[in-house]
mmCIF file of C-alpha atoms in Angstrom:
data_model
loop_
_atom_site.group_PDB
_atom_site.id
_atom_site.type_symbol
_atom_site.label_atom_id
_atom_site.label_comp_id
_atom_site.label_asym_id
_atom_site.label_seq_id
_atom_site.Cartn_x
_atom_site.Cartn_y
_atom_site.Cartn_z
ATOM 1 C CA ASP C 1 -6.761 -15.214 -14.901
ATOM 2 C CA ILE C 2 -3.406 -14.313 -15.179
ATOM 3 C CA GLN C 3 -1.456 -15.426 -11.743
ATOM 4 C CA MET C 4 0.700 -12.723 -10.531
ATOM 5 C CA THR C 5 3.403 -14.185 -7.932
ATOM 6 C CA GLN C 6 5.451 -11.579 -5.991
ATOM 7 C CA SER C 7 8.272 -11.942 -4.200
ATOM 8 C CA PRO C 8 9.534 -11.819 -1.637
ATOM 9 C CA ALA C 9 6.405 -11.782 0.723
ATOM 10 C CA SER C 10 8.281 -9.510 3.603
ATOM 11 C CA LEU C 11 11.926 -7.862 3.776
ATOM 12 C CA SER C 12 13.817 -5.925 5.961
ATOM 13 C CA ALA C 13 16.348 -3.278 4.859
ATOM 14 C CA SER C 14 18.107 -0.237 6.255
ATOM 15 C CA LEU C 15 18.158 3.180 5.269
ATOM 16 C CA GLY C 16 20.202 4.228 2.067
ATOM 17 C CA GLU C 17 20.167 0.431 1.236
ATOM 18 C CA THR C 18 18.616 -0.739 -2.615
ATOM 19 C CA VAL C 19 15.945 -3.299 -2.869
ATOM 20 C CA SER C 20 13.869 -5.487 -5.295
ATOM 21 C CA ILE C 21 10.420 -6.540 -5.366
ATOM 22 C CA GLU C 22 9.819 -8.991 -8.294
ATOM 23 C CA CYS C 23 5.920 -9.894 -9.921
ATOM 24 C CA LEU C 24 5.758 -12.744 -11.938
ATOM 25 C CA ALA C 25 3.064 -13.795 -14.612
ATOM 26 C CA SER C 26 1.301 -16.470 -15.602
ATOM 27 C CA GLU C 27 1.897 -15.228 -18.828
ATOM 28 C CA ASP C 28 3.181 -12.267 -21.047
ATOM 29 C CA ILE C 29 1.318 -9.448 -19.535
ATOM 30 C CA TYR C 30 3.428 -6.892 -22.139
ATOM 31 C CA ASN C 31 4.356 -4.454 -20.043
ATOM 32 C CA ASN C 32 1.032 -3.954 -18.599
ATOM 33 C CA LEU C 33 2.148 -3.879 -14.853
ATOM 34 C CA ALA C 34 1.627 -1.346 -12.193
ATOM 35 C CA TRP C 35 3.100 -0.717 -8.720
ATOM 36 C CA TYR C 36 1.806 0.257 -5.747
ATOM 37 C CA GLN C 37 2.267 1.773 -2.649
ATOM 38 C CA GLN C 38 0.316 0.970 0.739
ATOM 39 C CA LYS C 39 1.196 2.290 4.134
ATOM 40 C CA PRO C 40 -0.792 1.241 7.159
ATOM 41 C CA GLY C 41 -4.528 2.522 7.390
ATOM 42 C CA LYS C 42 -4.443 4.278 3.954
ATOM 43 C CA SER C 43 -5.708 3.614 0.805
ATOM 44 C CA PRO C 44 -2.742 2.576 -1.862
ATOM 45 C CA GLN C 45 -0.967 4.932 -4.073
ATOM 46 C CA LEU C 46 0.010 4.588 -7.455
ATOM 47 C CA LEU C 47 4.121 4.417 -8.211
ATOM 48 C CA ILE C 48 4.579 2.757 -11.428
ATOM 49 C CA TYR C 49 2.393 2.180 -14.608
ATOM 50 C CA TYR C 50 3.380 0.491 -17.959
ATOM 51 C CA ALA C 51 6.383 -1.739 -16.116
ATOM 52 C CA SER C 52 8.550 1.747 -16.075
ATOM 53 C CA SER C 53 6.451 4.927 -15.755
ATOM 54 C CA LEU C 54 6.843 7.114 -13.067
ATOM 55 C CA GLN C 55 3.655 8.304 -11.764
ATOM 56 C CA ASP C 56 3.798 12.051 -11.239
ATOM 57 C CA GLY C 57 5.148 13.294 -8.004
ATOM 58 C CA VAL C 58 6.509 9.994 -7.013
ATOM 59 C CA PRO C 59 10.407 10.060 -5.740
ATOM 60 C CA SER C 60 13.218 9.503 -8.466
ATOM 61 C CA ARG C 61 14.657 6.375 -6.236
ATOM 62 C CA PHE C 62 11.437 4.437 -7.541
ATOM 63 C CA SER C 63 12.017 2.578 -10.715
ATOM 64 C CA GLY C 64 10.258 -0.138 -12.558
ATOM 65 C CA SER C 65 11.476 -2.997 -15.519
ATOM 66 C CA GLY C 66 10.880 -5.771 -16.658
ATOM 67 C CA SER C 67 8.892 -7.763 -19.972
ATOM 68 C CA GLY C 68 7.475 -10.687 -20.812
ATOM 69 C CA THR C 69 6.063 -12.151 -17.628
ATOM 70 C CA GLN C 70 8.856 -11.098 -15.392
ATOM 71 C CA TYR C 71 8.822 -7.654 -13.482
ATOM 72 C CA SER C 72 10.719 -6.151 -10.804
ATOM 73 C CA LEU C 73 10.340 -2.300 -8.633
ATOM 74 C CA LYS C 74 13.571 -0.997 -7.349
ATOM 75 C CA ILE C 75 13.906 1.586 -4.554
ATOM 76 C CA ASN C 76 16.971 3.202 -4.179
ATOM 77 C CA SER C 77 18.577 4.944 -0.961
ATOM 78 C CA LEU C 78 15.769 3.500 1.126
ATOM 79 C CA GLU C 79 13.779 6.051 3.171
ATOM 80 C CA SER C 80 11.742 6.050 6.282
ATOM 81 C CA GLU C 81 8.801 6.836 4.549
ATOM 82 C CA ASP C 82 9.154 3.775 2.275
ATOM 83 C CA ALA C 83 8.058 1.313 5.181
ATOM 84 C CA ALA C 84 5.048 0.147 3.605
ATOM 85 C CA THR C 85 3.765 -2.977 1.610
ATOM 86 C CA TYR C 86 3.981 -2.980 -2.278
ATOM 87 C CA PHE C 87 1.600 -4.658 -4.727
ATOM 88 C CA CYS C 88 1.488 -5.128 -8.309
ATOM 89 C CA LEU C 89 -1.345 -5.047 -10.997
ATOM 90 C CA GLN C 90 -1.483 -6.539 -14.236
ATOM 91 C CA ASP C 91 -3.662 -5.052 -16.274
ATOM 92 C CA SER C 92 -3.245 -6.791 -20.000
ATOM 93 C CA GLU C 93 -6.429 -9.241 -19.489
ATOM 94 C CA TYR C 94 -9.597 -9.112 -17.890
ATOM 95 C CA PRO C 95 -10.019 -9.002 -14.860
ATOM 96 C CA PRO C 96 -7.108 -6.816 -13.203
ATOM 97 C CA THR C 97 -5.482 -8.952 -10.712
ATOM 98 C CA PHE C 98 -2.705 -8.144 -7.683
ATOM 99 C CA GLY C 99 0.256 -9.703 -6.456
ATOM 100 C CA GLY C 100 -0.188 -10.763 -2.779
ATOM 101 C CA GLY C 101 2.118 -7.917 -1.695
ATOM 102 C CA THR C 102 5.563 -7.438 -0.392
ATOM 103 C CA LYS C 103 5.904 -5.916 3.176
ATOM 104 C CA LEU C 104 8.992 -3.749 3.448
ATOM 105 C CA GLU C 105 10.245 -3.378 7.176
ATOM 106 C CA LEU C 106 13.210 -0.605 7.919
ATOM 107 C CA LYS C 107 15.891 -1.633 10.265
ATOM 108 C CA GLU J 1 -6.963 18.186 -6.236
ATOM 109 C CA VAL J 2 -8.730 14.636 -6.787
ATOM 110 C CA GLN J 3 -10.793 13.484 -4.004
ATOM 111 C CA LEU J 4 -12.648 10.422 -3.507
ATOM 112 C CA VAL J 5 -14.566 9.883 -0.696
ATOM 113 C CA GLU J 6 -16.592 6.830 -0.033
ATOM 114 C CA SER J 7 -19.860 6.285 2.374
ATOM 115 C CA GLY J 8 -22.609 3.553 3.233
ATOM 116 C CA GLY J 9 -19.981 0.980 4.961
ATOM 117 C CA GLY J 10 -21.265 -0.986 8.060
ATOM 118 C CA LEU J 11 -21.980 -4.158 9.896
ATOM 119 C CA VAL J 12 -24.366 -6.276 7.702
ATOM 120 C CA GLN J 13 -26.171 -9.441 7.967
ATOM 121 C CA PRO J 14 -25.280 -12.239 5.750
ATOM 122 C CA GLY J 15 -27.566 -12.651 2.925
ATOM 123 C CA ARG J 16 -28.618 -8.624 3.070
ATOM 124 C CA SER J 17 -27.704 -5.770 1.077
ATOM 125 C CA LEU J 18 -26.029 -2.671 1.390
ATOM 126 C CA LYS J 19 -24.923 0.169 -0.906
ATOM 127 C CA LEU J 20 -22.150 2.217 -0.995
ATOM 128 C CA SER J 21 -21.584 5.749 -2.409
ATOM 129 C CA CYS J 22 -18.320 7.400 -3.798
ATOM 130 C CA ALA J 23 -18.323 11.122 -3.912
ATOM 131 C CA ALA J 24 -15.714 12.480 -6.409
ATOM 132 C CA SER J 25 -14.015 16.167 -7.001
ATOM 133 C CA GLY J 26 -11.195 17.934 -8.643
ATOM 134 C CA PHE J 27 -11.401 15.864 -11.655
ATOM 135 C CA THR J 28 -14.225 15.931 -14.211
ATOM 136 C CA PHE J 29 -15.876 12.688 -13.666
ATOM 137 C CA SER J 30 -17.740 12.010 -16.366
ATOM 138 C CA ASN J 31 -14.620 11.470 -18.538
ATOM 139 C CA TYR J 32 -13.168 8.499 -16.510
ATOM 140 C CA TYR J 33 -13.560 5.071 -16.017
ATOM 141 C CA MET J 34 -14.701 4.319 -12.510
ATOM 142 C CA ALA J 35 -13.610 1.124 -10.428
ATOM 143 C CA TRP J 36 -14.118 -0.474 -6.943
ATOM 144 C CA VAL J 37 -11.369 -2.740 -5.514
ATOM 145 C CA ARG J 38 -11.163 -4.197 -2.150
ATOM 146 C CA GLN J 39 -9.122 -5.688 0.434
ATOM 147 C CA ALA J 40 -10.130 -8.147 3.572
ATOM 148 C CA PRO J 41 -8.369 -7.598 6.610
ATOM 149 C CA LYS J 42 -4.770 -8.169 6.533
ATOM 150 C CA LYS J 43 -5.459 -9.690 3.295
ATOM 151 C CA GLY J 44 -4.350 -8.248 -1.149
ATOM 152 C CA LEU J 45 -6.128 -6.234 -2.846
ATOM 153 C CA GLU J 46 -9.290 -7.104 -5.631
ATOM 154 C CA TRP J 47 -10.834 -5.659 -7.960
ATOM 155 C CA VAL J 48 -14.698 -5.608 -7.722
ATOM 156 C CA ALA J 49 -16.206 -3.362 -10.478
ATOM 157 C CA THR J 50 -15.683 -1.058 -13.155
ATOM 158 C CA ILE J 51 -18.031 0.916 -15.335
ATOM 159 C CA SER J 52 -17.497 2.883 -17.947
ATOM 160 C CA THR J 53 -17.736 6.649 -18.895
ATOM 161 C CA SER J 54 -21.636 6.703 -19.702
ATOM 162 C CA GLY J 55 -22.428 3.669 -17.278
ATOM 163 C CA SER J 56 -23.610 2.164 -20.429
ATOM 164 C CA ARG J 57 -20.524 -0.865 -19.878
ATOM 165 C CA THR J 58 -19.967 -2.366 -16.671
ATOM 166 C CA TYR J 59 -17.452 -5.082 -15.790
ATOM 167 C CA TYR J 60 -17.082 -7.761 -12.997
ATOM 168 C CA PRO J 61 -15.059 -11.097 -11.756
ATOM 169 C CA ASP J 62 -16.957 -13.756 -11.276
ATOM 170 C CA SER J 63 -16.715 -13.267 -7.525
ATOM 171 C CA VAL J 64 -19.181 -10.799 -7.391
ATOM 172 C CA LYS J 65 -20.816 -11.166 -10.883
ATOM 173 C CA GLY J 66 -24.840 -11.354 -10.340
ATOM 174 C CA ARG J 67 -24.788 -9.666 -6.410
ATOM 175 C CA PHE J 68 -23.192 -6.772 -7.114
ATOM 176 C CA THR J 69 -24.030 -3.772 -9.821
ATOM 177 C CA ILE J 70 -21.730 -0.659 -9.949
ATOM 178 C CA SER J 71 -23.505 2.213 -11.350
ATOM 179 C CA ARG J 72 -22.623 5.999 -11.584
ATOM 180 C CA ASP J 73 -24.425 9.463 -11.596
ATOM 181 C CA ASN J 74 -22.403 11.663 -13.726
ATOM 182 C CA ALA J 75 -24.520 14.747 -13.042
ATOM 183 C CA LYS J 76 -23.633 14.784 -8.864
ATOM 184 C CA SER J 77 -20.069 13.158 -10.065
ATOM 185 C CA SER J 78 -21.084 10.157 -7.634
ATOM 186 C CA LEU J 79 -20.477 5.896 -8.226
ATOM 187 C CA TYR J 80 -22.204 3.749 -6.246
ATOM 188 C CA LEU J 81 -21.703 -0.214 -5.301
ATOM 189 C CA GLN J 82 -25.100 -1.844 -4.342
ATOM 190 C CA MET J 83 -24.002 -5.122 -2.940
ATOM 191 C CA ASN J 84 -26.465 -8.007 -2.313
ATOM 192 C CA SER J 85 -26.907 -11.048 -1.087
ATOM 193 C CA LEU J 86 -23.713 -10.604 1.040
ATOM 194 C CA LYS J 87 -21.477 -13.255 2.039
ATOM 195 C CA SER J 88 -18.977 -13.468 5.193
ATOM 196 C CA GLU J 89 -16.129 -13.762 2.711
ATOM 197 C CA ASP J 90 -17.364 -9.855 1.118
ATOM 198 C CA THR J 91 -15.939 -8.407 4.632
ATOM 199 C CA ALA J 92 -13.422 -5.677 3.427
ATOM 200 C CA THR J 93 -12.638 -2.670 3.168
ATOM 201 C CA TYR J 94 -14.317 -1.271 -0.473
ATOM 202 C CA TYR J 95 -12.588 1.415 -1.819
ATOM 203 C CA CYS J 96 -13.580 3.481 -4.864
ATOM 204 C CA ALA J 97 -10.781 4.201 -7.677
ATOM 205 C CA ARG J 98 -10.349 6.378 -10.685
ATOM 206 C CA HIS J 99 -8.943 4.483 -13.679
ATOM 207 C CA LEU J 100 -6.029 5.922 -15.797
ATOM 208 C CA LEU J 101 -7.619 6.758 -19.623
ATOM 209 C CA ALA J 102 -7.734 3.404 -21.386
ATOM 210 C CA SER J 103 -6.474 1.145 -18.666
ATOM 211 C CA TYR J 104 -7.333 -1.033 -15.921
ATOM 212 C CA VAL J 105 -4.676 0.761 -13.704
ATOM 213 C CA MET J 106 -6.337 2.710 -10.927
ATOM 214 C CA ASP J 107 -4.645 6.463 -10.263
ATOM 215 C CA ALA J 108 -6.593 7.587 -7.524
ATOM 216 C CA TRP J 109 -8.066 6.293 -4.342
ATOM 217 C CA GLY J 110 -10.547 7.185 -1.786
ATOM 218 C CA GLN J 111 -9.994 6.557 1.915
ATOM 219 C CA GLY J 112 -12.041 3.477 1.862
ATOM 220 C CA ALA J 113 -15.567 1.927 3.015
ATOM 221 C CA SER J 114 -15.789 -0.753 5.671
ATOM 222 C CA VAL J 115 -18.260 -3.667 5.426
ATOM 223 C CA THR J 116 -18.283 -6.324 7.554
ATOM 224 C CA VAL J 117 -20.612 -9.047 6.845
ATOM 225 C CA SER J 118 -21.434 -11.173 10.044
ATOM 226 C CA SER J 119 -24.562 -12.400 12.212
#
């Protein structure tokens, strides 16, 4: 199975700041990488698919990049509603596997 | 609006069975692969099962293969997960999810059904 190592496990940032979250795959996943946002008590919401394609309705301050084994999610101009846990998912190879998650707290 | 509503969760003893259901609406259910994904308390996400549009193909990780069975009824726009020989490590919130076309990525999720396996 492809292992997805996500970092950092948690981070704290201020409103208006820009943050990045990383996912490292154990092998090349050919841009088959998605990002999800999950708020406490809620189900995950798809933000980005195929590494950099923005899901309909997702604010443009979210962006994804990367290739090969290294991918990142960038959130510009943090807003209070961005406080959540973020997960990556590789769907390059069966079985699909998730990263461990990054908990983003707003100062 | 796409809606996925799970039901059937609860408390069950180890070794027993439980069946989850998911009622879909707001899209043409029969056109989409569907999945179950679980999340243990305070833990990450784990894909549990996927089923093809017709139901003829199913996919599972090793952790549940042989114990869990995913099925669907396109006439009722419903998805199911039959869970047998339950273990304490199966305790989780189980989400019904829709796959993006031609992808394992899930683009719509239900609110989740809680399953607790304990004596």
